[in-house]
GROMACS .gro file of C-alpha atoms in nm:
model
  359
    1MET     CA    1   1.702  -0.947  -2.287
    2SER     CA    2   2.043  -0.859  -2.140
    3ASP     CA    3   2.085  -0.597  -1.867
    4GLU     CA    4   2.262  -0.370  -2.114
    5LYS     CA    5   1.985  -0.393  -2.371
    6ALA     CA    6   1.729  -0.320  -2.100
    7PHE     CA    7   1.930  -0.011  -2.012
    8LEU     CA    8   1.943   0.105  -2.374
    9ASP     CA    9   1.567   0.058  -2.407
   10ALA     CA   10   1.526   0.276  -2.099
   11VAL     CA   11   1.736   0.551  -2.257
   12LEU     CA   12   1.510   0.548  -2.562
   13ARG     CA   13   1.217   0.633  -2.333
   14PHE     CA   14   1.370   0.975  -2.268
   15GLY     CA   15   1.188   1.129  -2.563
   16GLN     CA   16   1.261   1.276  -2.904
   17GLU     CA   17   1.378   1.618  -2.778
   18PHE     CA   18   1.666   1.459  -2.588
   19LEU     CA   19   1.754   1.211  -2.863
   20SER     CA   20   1.739   1.474  -3.139
   21LYS     CA   21   2.012   1.670  -2.957
   22HIS     CA   22   2.232   1.361  -2.944
   23PRO     CA   23   2.184   1.171  -3.272
   24GLY     CA   24   2.504   0.975  -3.214
   25LEU     CA   25   2.343   0.821  -2.908
   26VAL     CA   26   2.052   0.700  -3.119
   27ASP     CA   27   2.292   0.546  -3.370
   28TRP     CA   28   2.474   0.360  -3.092
   29ILE     CA   29   2.152   0.226  -2.947
   30GLU     CA   30   2.008   0.116  -3.281
   31THR     CA   31   2.338  -0.051  -3.372
   32ALA     CA   32   2.329  -0.249  -3.048
   33ARG     CA   33   1.962  -0.338  -3.087
   34ALA     CA   34   2.032  -0.462  -3.438
   35GLY     CA   35   2.303  -0.691  -3.302
   36ALA     CA   36   2.586  -0.522  -3.492
   37MET     CA   37   2.767  -0.414  -3.177
   38ASP     CA   38   2.805  -0.561  -2.829
   39PRO     CA   39   2.561  -0.379  -2.595
   40LYS     CA   40   2.832  -0.371  -2.327
   41GLU     CA   41   3.053  -0.168  -2.557
   42VAL     CA   42   2.768   0.069  -2.637
   43VAL     CA   43   2.702   0.131  -2.267
   44LYS     CA   44   3.072   0.208  -2.214
   45GLU     CA   45   3.064   0.457  -2.503
   46ILE     CA   46   2.761   0.633  -2.353
   47TRP     CA   47   2.931   0.664  -2.015
   48ARG     CA   48   3.251   0.785  -2.175
   49ALA     CA   49   3.059   1.057  -2.360
   50ALA     CA   50   2.881   1.162  -2.041
   51ALA     CA   51   3.207   1.186  -1.850
   52GLU     CA   52   3.361   1.412  -2.118
   53ASN     CA   53   3.063   1.637  -2.196
   54ARG     CA   54   2.903   1.851  -1.924
   55ASP     CA   55   2.614   1.958  -2.152
   56PHE     CA   56   2.541   1.594  -2.221
   57GLN     CA   57   2.528   1.523  -1.847
   58ASP     CA   58   2.286   1.814  -1.794
   59ASP     CA   59   2.063   1.690  -2.075
   60VAL     CA   60   2.063   1.339  -1.927
   61GLU     CA   61   1.956   1.474  -1.589
   62LYS     CA   62   1.671   1.678  -1.739
   63ALA     CA   63   1.559   1.385  -1.954
   64LEU     CA   64   1.568   1.162  -1.648
   65PHE     CA   65   1.331   1.390  -1.460
   66ASP     CA   66   1.098   1.420  -1.758
   67ALA     CA   67   1.096   1.050  -1.841
   68PHE     CA   68   1.022   0.932  -1.489
   69LYS     CA   69   0.784   1.218  -1.398
   70ILE     CA   70   1.003   1.335  -1.111
   71ASP     CA   71   0.898   1.672  -0.971
   72PRO     CA   72   1.151   1.805  -0.716
   73GLY     CA   73   0.879   2.014  -0.549
   74SER     CA   74   0.619   1.745  -0.511
   75THR     CA   75   0.587   1.410  -0.343
   76ASP     CA   76   0.489   1.114  -0.556
   77LEU     CA   77   0.186   1.078  -0.328
   78ALA     CA   78   0.018   1.341  -0.543
   79HIS     CA   79   0.012   1.092  -0.834
   80PHE     CA   80  -0.095   0.777  -0.651
   81PRO     CA   81  -0.413   0.592  -0.759
   82GLU     CA   82  -0.524   0.576  -0.394
   83ARG     CA   83  -0.468   0.950  -0.349
   84GLN     CA   84  -0.836   1.052  -0.334
   85ASN     CA   85  -0.926   0.773  -0.092
   86MET     CA   86  -0.652   0.895   0.140
   87LEU     CA   87  -0.769   1.255   0.119
   88ASP     CA   88  -1.130   1.157   0.189
   89ARG     CA   89  -1.035   0.925   0.474
   90TRP     CA   90  -0.819   1.174   0.661
   91GLY     CA   91  -0.978   1.503   0.557
   92PHE     CA   92  -0.671   1.650   0.385
   93ASP     CA   93  -0.656   1.866   0.073
   94ALA     CA   94  -0.461   1.795  -0.246
   95GLU     CA   95  -0.202   2.060  -0.162
   96ASP     CA   96  -0.119   1.872   0.157
   97LEU     CA   97   0.046   1.606  -0.061
   98VAL     CA   98   0.307   1.852  -0.186
   99PHE     CA   99   0.634   1.907   0.000
  100GLN     CA  100   0.645   2.257   0.148
  101PRO     CA  101   0.944   2.460   0.279
  102PHE     CA  102   1.019   2.400   0.646
  103GLU     CA  103   1.079   2.742   0.806
  104GLU     CA  104   1.299   2.614   1.090
  105ARG     CA  105   1.538   2.441   0.847
  106PRO     CA  106   1.616   2.643   0.533
  107GLY     CA  107   1.636   2.426   0.224
  108TYR     CA  108   1.446   2.142   0.392
  109LYS     CA  109   1.097   2.046   0.272
  110MET     CA  110   0.831   1.839   0.441
  111LEU     CA  111   0.475   1.720   0.405
  112HIS     CA  112   0.189   1.860   0.608
  113PRO     CA  113   0.288   1.772   0.968
  114LEU     CA  114  -0.047   1.608   1.047
  115LEU     CA  115  -0.021   1.395   0.733
  116MET     CA  116   0.329   1.286   0.833
  117GLY     CA  117   0.196   1.201   1.177
  118MET     CA  118  -0.084   0.990   1.028
  119ILE     CA  119   0.165   0.793   0.819
  120VAL     CA  120   0.387   0.729   1.122
  121GLU     CA  121   0.085   0.609   1.320
  122LEU     CA  122  -0.020   0.369   1.045
  123ILE     CA  123   0.332   0.231   1.000
  124GLN     CA  124   0.341   0.155   1.372
  125PHE     CA  125   0.043  -0.077   1.345
  126ASP     CA  126   0.057  -0.195   0.981
  127GLY     CA  127   0.430  -0.232   0.912
  128ASP     CA  128   0.382  -0.103   0.556
  129ILE     CA  129   0.142   0.117   0.359
  130PRO     CA  130   0.186   0.007  -0.004
  131GLU     CA  131  -0.060   0.264  -0.140
  132LEU     CA  132   0.151   0.546   0.008
  133ARG     CA  133   0.497   0.405  -0.061
  134THR     CA  134   0.713   0.527  -0.351
  135GLY     CA  135   1.034   0.337  -0.283
  136ARG     CA  136   1.142  -0.003  -0.167
  137LEU     CA  137   1.003  -0.193   0.127
  138PRO     CA  138   1.246  -0.084   0.403
  139GLU     CA  139   1.480  -0.328   0.570
  140GLY     CA  140   1.289  -0.493   0.851
  141GLY     CA  141   0.956  -0.386   0.698
  142LYS     CA  142   0.677  -0.640   0.653
  143ALA     CA  143   0.416  -0.646   0.379
  144ALA     CA  144   0.064  -0.555   0.497
  145VAL     CA  145  -0.169  -0.797   0.319
  146PRO     CA  146  -0.546  -0.851   0.363
  147VAL     CA  147  -0.670  -1.210   0.354
  148LYS     CA  148  -0.983  -1.388   0.240
  149SER     CA  149  -1.126  -1.516   0.565
  150VAL     CA  150  -1.440  -1.649   0.731
  151ALA     CA  151  -1.261  -1.691   1.065
  152ARG     CA  152  -1.451  -1.566   1.367
  153ASN     CA  153  -1.154  -1.624   1.596
  154PRO     CA  154  -0.927  -1.315   1.605
  155VAL     CA  155  -0.621  -1.532   1.671
  156ALA     CA  156  -0.694  -1.740   1.361
  157LEU     CA  157  -0.737  -1.423   1.156
  158GLY     CA  158  -0.408  -1.289   1.292
  159ALA     CA  159  -0.231  -1.613   1.197
  160MET     CA  160  -0.361  -1.585   0.841
  161LEU     CA  161  -0.247  -1.223   0.821
  162ARG     CA  162   0.099  -1.328   0.939
  163THR     CA  163   0.118  -1.606   0.679
  164ALA     CA  164   0.015  -1.371   0.398
  165SER     CA  165   0.262  -1.108   0.513
  166ASP     CA  166   0.548  -1.360   0.529
  167GLU     CA  167   0.469  -1.492   0.181
  168VAL     CA  168   0.452  -1.151   0.015
  169THR     CA  169   0.755  -1.016   0.204
  170LYS     CA  170   0.958  -1.316   0.083
  171GLU     CA  171   0.846  -1.253  -0.276
  172ILE     CA  172   0.942  -0.885  -0.250
  173ARG     CA  173   1.287  -0.961  -0.105
  174GLU     CA  174   1.356  -1.211  -0.381
  175ALA     CA  175   1.252  -0.961  -0.648
  176GLN     CA  176   1.469  -0.693  -0.487
  177ALA     CA  177   1.768  -0.930  -0.484
  178LEU     CA  178   1.727  -0.990  -0.858
  179GLN     CA  179   1.704  -0.616  -0.911
  180ASP     CA  180   2.021  -0.555  -0.708
  181ALA     CA  181   2.209  -0.809  -0.920
  182LYS     CA  182   2.087  -0.637  -1.234
  183VAL     CA  183   2.208  -0.298  -1.110
  184ALA     CA  184   2.548  -0.443  -1.022
  185ASN     CA  185   2.589  -0.597  -1.366
  186MET     CA  186   2.495  -0.275  -1.542
  187LEU     CA  187   2.729  -0.061  -1.332
  188ASN     CA  188   3.012  -0.305  -1.386
  189ALA     CA  189   2.960  -0.268  -1.760
  190ALA     CA  190   3.017   0.106  -1.724
  191GLY     CA  191   3.361   0.071  -1.570
  192GLU     CA  192   3.501   0.360  -1.370
  193THR     CA  193   3.359   0.632  -1.596
  194GLY     CA  194   2.999   0.588  -1.489
  195GLY     CA  195   2.966   0.943  -1.364
  196ALA     CA  196   2.631   1.118  -1.372
  197ILE     CA  197   2.469   0.881  -1.616
  198SER     CA  198   2.477   0.602  -1.357
  199ALA     CA  199   2.167   0.775  -1.218
  200ILE     CA  200   1.981   0.647  -1.524
  201VAL     CA  201   2.055   0.290  -1.428
  202ARG     CA  202   1.949   0.341  -1.068
  203ALA     CA  203   1.627   0.520  -1.164
  204GLU     CA  204   1.534   0.241  -1.401
  205THR     CA  205   1.641  -0.060  -1.196
  206GLU     CA  206   1.643   0.042  -0.829
  207LYS     CA  207   1.284   0.160  -0.823
  208ALA     CA  208   1.049  -0.026  -0.592
  209VAL     CA  209   0.954  -0.370  -0.713
  210ALA     CA  210   0.601  -0.499  -0.745
  211VAL     CA  211   0.483  -0.855  -0.696
  212PRO     CA  212   0.141  -0.994  -0.791
  213GLY     CA  213  -0.125  -0.827  -0.578
  214TYR     CA  214   0.121  -0.597  -0.401
  215ALA     CA  215   0.262  -0.292  -0.577
  216PRO     CA  216   0.382   0.051  -0.456
  217GLY     CA  217   0.115   0.315  -0.497
  218GLN     CA  218  -0.168   0.063  -0.503
  219LYS     CA  219  -0.402  -0.091  -0.251
  220ALA     CA  220  -0.296  -0.440  -0.148
  221GLN     CA  221  -0.512  -0.714  -0.298
  222ILE     CA  222  -0.677  -0.981  -0.086
  223ARG     CA  223  -0.472  -1.300  -0.064
  224GLU     CA  224  -0.589  -1.655   0.000
  225VAL     CA  225  -0.392  -1.848   0.261
  226VAL     CA  226  -0.450  -2.164   0.461
  227ALA     CA  227  -0.629  -2.105   0.792
  228PRO     CA  228  -0.483  -2.258   1.110
  229THR     CA  229  -0.652  -2.569   1.247
  230GLY     CA  230  -0.812  -2.598   1.587
  231THR     CA  231  -0.511  -2.801   1.700
  232ASP     CA  232  -0.275  -2.527   1.580
  233LEU     CA  233  -0.463  -2.271   1.787
  234ALA     CA  234  -0.484  -2.496   2.094
  235LEU     CA  235  -0.107  -2.555   2.096
  236MET     CA  236  -0.019  -2.192   2.038
  237PRO     CA  237   0.161  -2.015   2.327
  238PHE     CA  238  -0.030  -1.741   2.507
  239LYS     CA  239   0.215  -1.468   2.401
  240GLU     CA  240   0.181  -1.564   2.036
  241ARG     CA  241  -0.198  -1.563   2.063
  242GLN     CA  242  -0.180  -1.215   2.214
  243GLU     CA  243   0.036  -1.094   1.927
  244LEU     CA  244  -0.192  -1.237   1.658
  245ALA     CA  245  -0.515  -1.110   1.813
  246HIS     CA  246  -0.356  -0.767   1.852
  247GLN     CA  247  -0.254  -0.760   1.486
  248ALA     CA  248  -0.601  -0.864   1.371
  249LEU     CA  249  -0.761  -0.574   1.558
  250THR     CA  250  -0.506  -0.294   1.525
  251SER     CA  251  -0.390  -0.339   1.165
  252THR     CA  252  -0.575  -0.181   0.874
  253GLN     CA  253  -0.562  -0.508   0.680
  254GLY     CA  254  -0.689  -0.706   0.978
  255ARG     CA  255  -1.000  -0.491   1.007
  256ARG     CA  256  -1.046  -0.502   0.631
  257SER     CA  257  -1.019  -0.882   0.632
  258ALA     CA  258  -1.281  -0.913   0.908
  259VAL     CA  259  -1.547  -0.718   0.714
  260PRO     CA  260  -1.698  -1.015   0.523
  261VAL     CA  261  -1.747  -1.236   0.831
  262ILE     CA  262  -1.891  -0.948   1.039
  263ALA     CA  263  -2.126  -0.858   0.753
  264ARG     CA  264  -2.241  -1.221   0.728
  265LEU     CA  265  -2.303  -1.246   1.102
  266VAL     CA  266  -2.504  -0.923   1.104
  267TRP     CA  267  -2.700  -1.031   0.797
  268GLU     CA  268  -2.787  -1.371   0.946
  269ALA     CA  269  -2.908  -1.204   1.266
  270LEU     CA  270  -3.116  -0.944   1.081
  271VAL     CA  271  -3.286  -1.175   0.829
  272PRO     CA  272  -3.567  -1.292   1.063
  273SER     CA  273  -3.668  -0.928   1.123
  274VAL     CA  274  -3.569  -0.755   0.800
  275LYS     CA  275  -3.699  -0.917   0.483
  276GLY     CA  276  -3.538  -0.876   0.143
  277LEU     CA  277  -3.196  -0.805   0.293
  278ALA     CA  278  -2.878  -0.837   0.087
  279VAL     CA  279  -2.512  -0.782   0.172
  280VAL     CA  280  -2.324  -0.559  -0.073
  281GLU     CA  281  -1.978  -0.403  -0.074
  282ARG     CA  282  -2.092  -0.044  -0.122
  283ASN     CA  283  -2.403   0.159  -0.194
  284ALA     CA  284  -2.430   0.522  -0.304
  285GLY     CA  285  -2.794   0.565  -0.197
  286ASP     CA  286  -2.932   0.732   0.113
  287PRO     CA  287  -2.879   0.538   0.436
  288VAL     CA  288  -3.182   0.430   0.638
  289ALA     CA  289  -2.975   0.345   0.944
  290GLU     CA  290  -2.607   0.367   1.028
  291VAL     CA  291  -2.442   0.243   1.347
  292GLU     CA  292  -2.090   0.181   1.475
  293TRP     CA  293  -1.898  -0.041   1.712
  294GLY     CA  294  -1.547   0.049   1.814
  295MET     CA  295  -1.287   0.025   2.086
  296GLN     CA  296  -0.967   0.197   2.193
  297ILE     CA  297  -0.628   0.047   2.108
  298ASP     CA  298  -0.411   0.247   2.348
  299GLY     CA  299  -0.247  -0.058   2.505
  300GLY     CA  300   0.021  -0.277   2.349
  301GLN     CA  301  -0.008  -0.640   2.249
  302ASN     CA  302   0.102  -0.750   2.597
  303GLU     CA  303  -0.223  -0.604   2.728
  304ARG     CA  304  -0.442  -0.772   2.465
  305ASN     CA  305  -0.675  -1.048   2.583
  306PRO     CA  306  -0.664  -1.308   2.303
  307ASN     CA  307  -0.982  -1.468   2.439
  308PHE     CA  308  -1.186  -1.155   2.375
  309ASN     CA  309  -1.368  -1.214   2.047
  310PHE     CA  310  -1.411  -0.864   1.906
  311ILE     CA  311  -1.546  -1.005   1.577
  312ASP     CA  312  -1.851  -1.166   1.737
  313THR     CA  313  -1.890  -0.874   1.978
  314ALA     CA  314  -1.887  -0.621   1.694
  315ALA     CA  315  -2.141  -0.823   1.495
  316ARG     CA  316  -2.382  -0.858   1.791
  317SER     CA  317  -2.353  -0.490   1.881
  318LEU     CA  318  -2.409  -0.371   1.525
  319THR     CA  319  -2.712  -0.600   1.489
  320HIS     CA  320  -2.867  -0.477   1.814
  321LYS     CA  321  -2.814  -0.112   1.723
  322LEU     CA  322  -2.957  -0.156   1.373
  323LEU     CA  323  -3.270  -0.328   1.503
  324ARG     CA  324  -3.315  -0.049   1.755
  325GLU     CA  325  -3.290   0.208   1.474
  326LEU     CA  326  -3.546   0.019   1.264
  327ARG     CA  327  -3.813  -0.025   1.532
  328VAL     CA  328  -3.988   0.293   1.429
  329GLN     CA  329  -4.010   0.177   1.068
  330ASP     CA  330  -4.219  -0.083   0.889
  331VAL     CA  331  -3.955  -0.318   0.755
  332ARG     CA  332  -4.167  -0.619   0.669
  333ASP     CA  333  -4.196  -0.559   0.296
  334ALA     CA  334  -3.901  -0.324   0.238
  335LYS     CA  335  -3.581  -0.429   0.064
  336TYR     CA  336  -3.251  -0.334   0.222
  337GLU     CA  337  -2.883  -0.356   0.141
  338LEU     CA  338  -2.625  -0.394   0.416
  339VAL     CA  339  -2.275  -0.246   0.392
  340VAL     CA  340  -2.007  -0.301   0.658
  341THR     CA  341  -1.691  -0.090   0.653
  342PRO     CA  342  -1.392  -0.064   0.889
  343ILE     CA  343  -1.335   0.235   1.117
  344ASN     CA  344  -0.970   0.340   1.094
  345ALA     CA  345  -0.939   0.636   1.330
  346VAL     CA  346  -0.586   0.531   1.424
  347ALA     CA  347  -0.478   0.884   1.520
  348ASP     CA  348  -0.749   0.877   1.789
  349ARG     CA  349  -0.658   0.518   1.881
  350ARG     CA  350  -1.015   0.412   1.800
  351VAL     CA  351  -1.094   0.135   1.553
  352GLY     CA  352  -1.392  -0.083   1.473
  353TRP     CA  353  -1.662  -0.129   1.209
  354ARG     CA  354  -1.962   0.062   1.075
  355ALA     CA  355  -2.282  -0.101   0.949
  356THR     CA  356  -2.515   0.089   0.716
  357LEU     CA  357  -2.855  -0.013   0.582
  358TYR     CA  358  -2.968   0.133   0.250
  359SER     CA  359  -3.323   0.106   0.116
   0.00000   0.00000   0.00000
C-alpha cells in the first residue's frame, strides 16, 4: 500500500460524524481506493480544501482528537495496560496520572510531582520505561529489555542485558527511520498547502513505533540472547565489568532477569528441609513466610565491585531467613509454593528480592 493510500485509510478512521459533514471527502477517498484517481492527487485536493476552509480545518482537528483518543487534560498514562501495576507498585491513585494545573506557572500542567520524580529516578537507572512511554524512544535512549538467563555471575547477566538492549534499540531506530521516510513522502505529496491537516499525517505516522516484544505502553517481553563465555568474561576490562555488574543490579530489567536463577538456587537449598516444594511465578494464597534481601545503590558504577556476587548472596540469605521462619512449623509433610519477586524501591535507593512461601 502506498503512503498516500495509508493516509487516506487513516482519514476514514475519523468516524461517520466527520465524514457525513464532508461527503466530498468520502467521494475523493473512495475514488482513490477504487483506483480511478491517483492517490497523490487526492491528498493534494484534501490539503487544498483544508487551506481554503477554516470550518474544515476545525472539524479535522476535532476528528483527530476523537480518532486517536487524545485528551488535552489527561496524560496517556491513564490508558496504559500497565497502569494498575504502576499504581500498586508506587502507591499512587488514578487521579495522579492526570495532568494538573501548576500554580507557579499559569497555563502549564504537570503530573503529580512525586510521580514525576519516580519516573526520573527510573530513567536514570533503566534508560527507558516502555510501559510508561507514549512517544518515541528519545535520542540517546536505550531499550530496557529483560533476558532469559540462568547466569549466576552478575557481569554475565549485565552483558546479556547490554546485548538485548543493543539489539532492540537497533530495531527501533530502523523502524523509526522507515517511519520518517514515510512522513517525508506524505508531506511532499501535499505540496506547500499542507496547513493544519498535516497534523493528521504526523499523528498517524510519527507515533512511537513498536517492535516485537517491545511496544510503548506495554511491559517489555523477555528476550533470549547468547550468554558470554568464560573467556569473554576473563578478558573483559575491569571498568567494563563494573559497568555490567552495576547495570544488572540497579536496572529494573536486571533484577527481573535474575528472578528465575535466584528462585532456583533457593528452591534447591530448601528441598532437603521442605518437602513438596514447587517454584511458581505468583500465588494469591496466604503466605506462610516472607523474607527479603536488599542493598543500597547510592554509589555509581565506579564504586561497584564486580566480584561481589549479589545473586548468590541474595539466594543464600533468602534461604537462611526462610528456614529460620519455618523452624517453628512442621514442614515435613506440607506442600509449599515458592515465589521470588524483585524489590524496586529505587526512590529509596534500595533494591533486592523478596521470597515468599505459600502453603
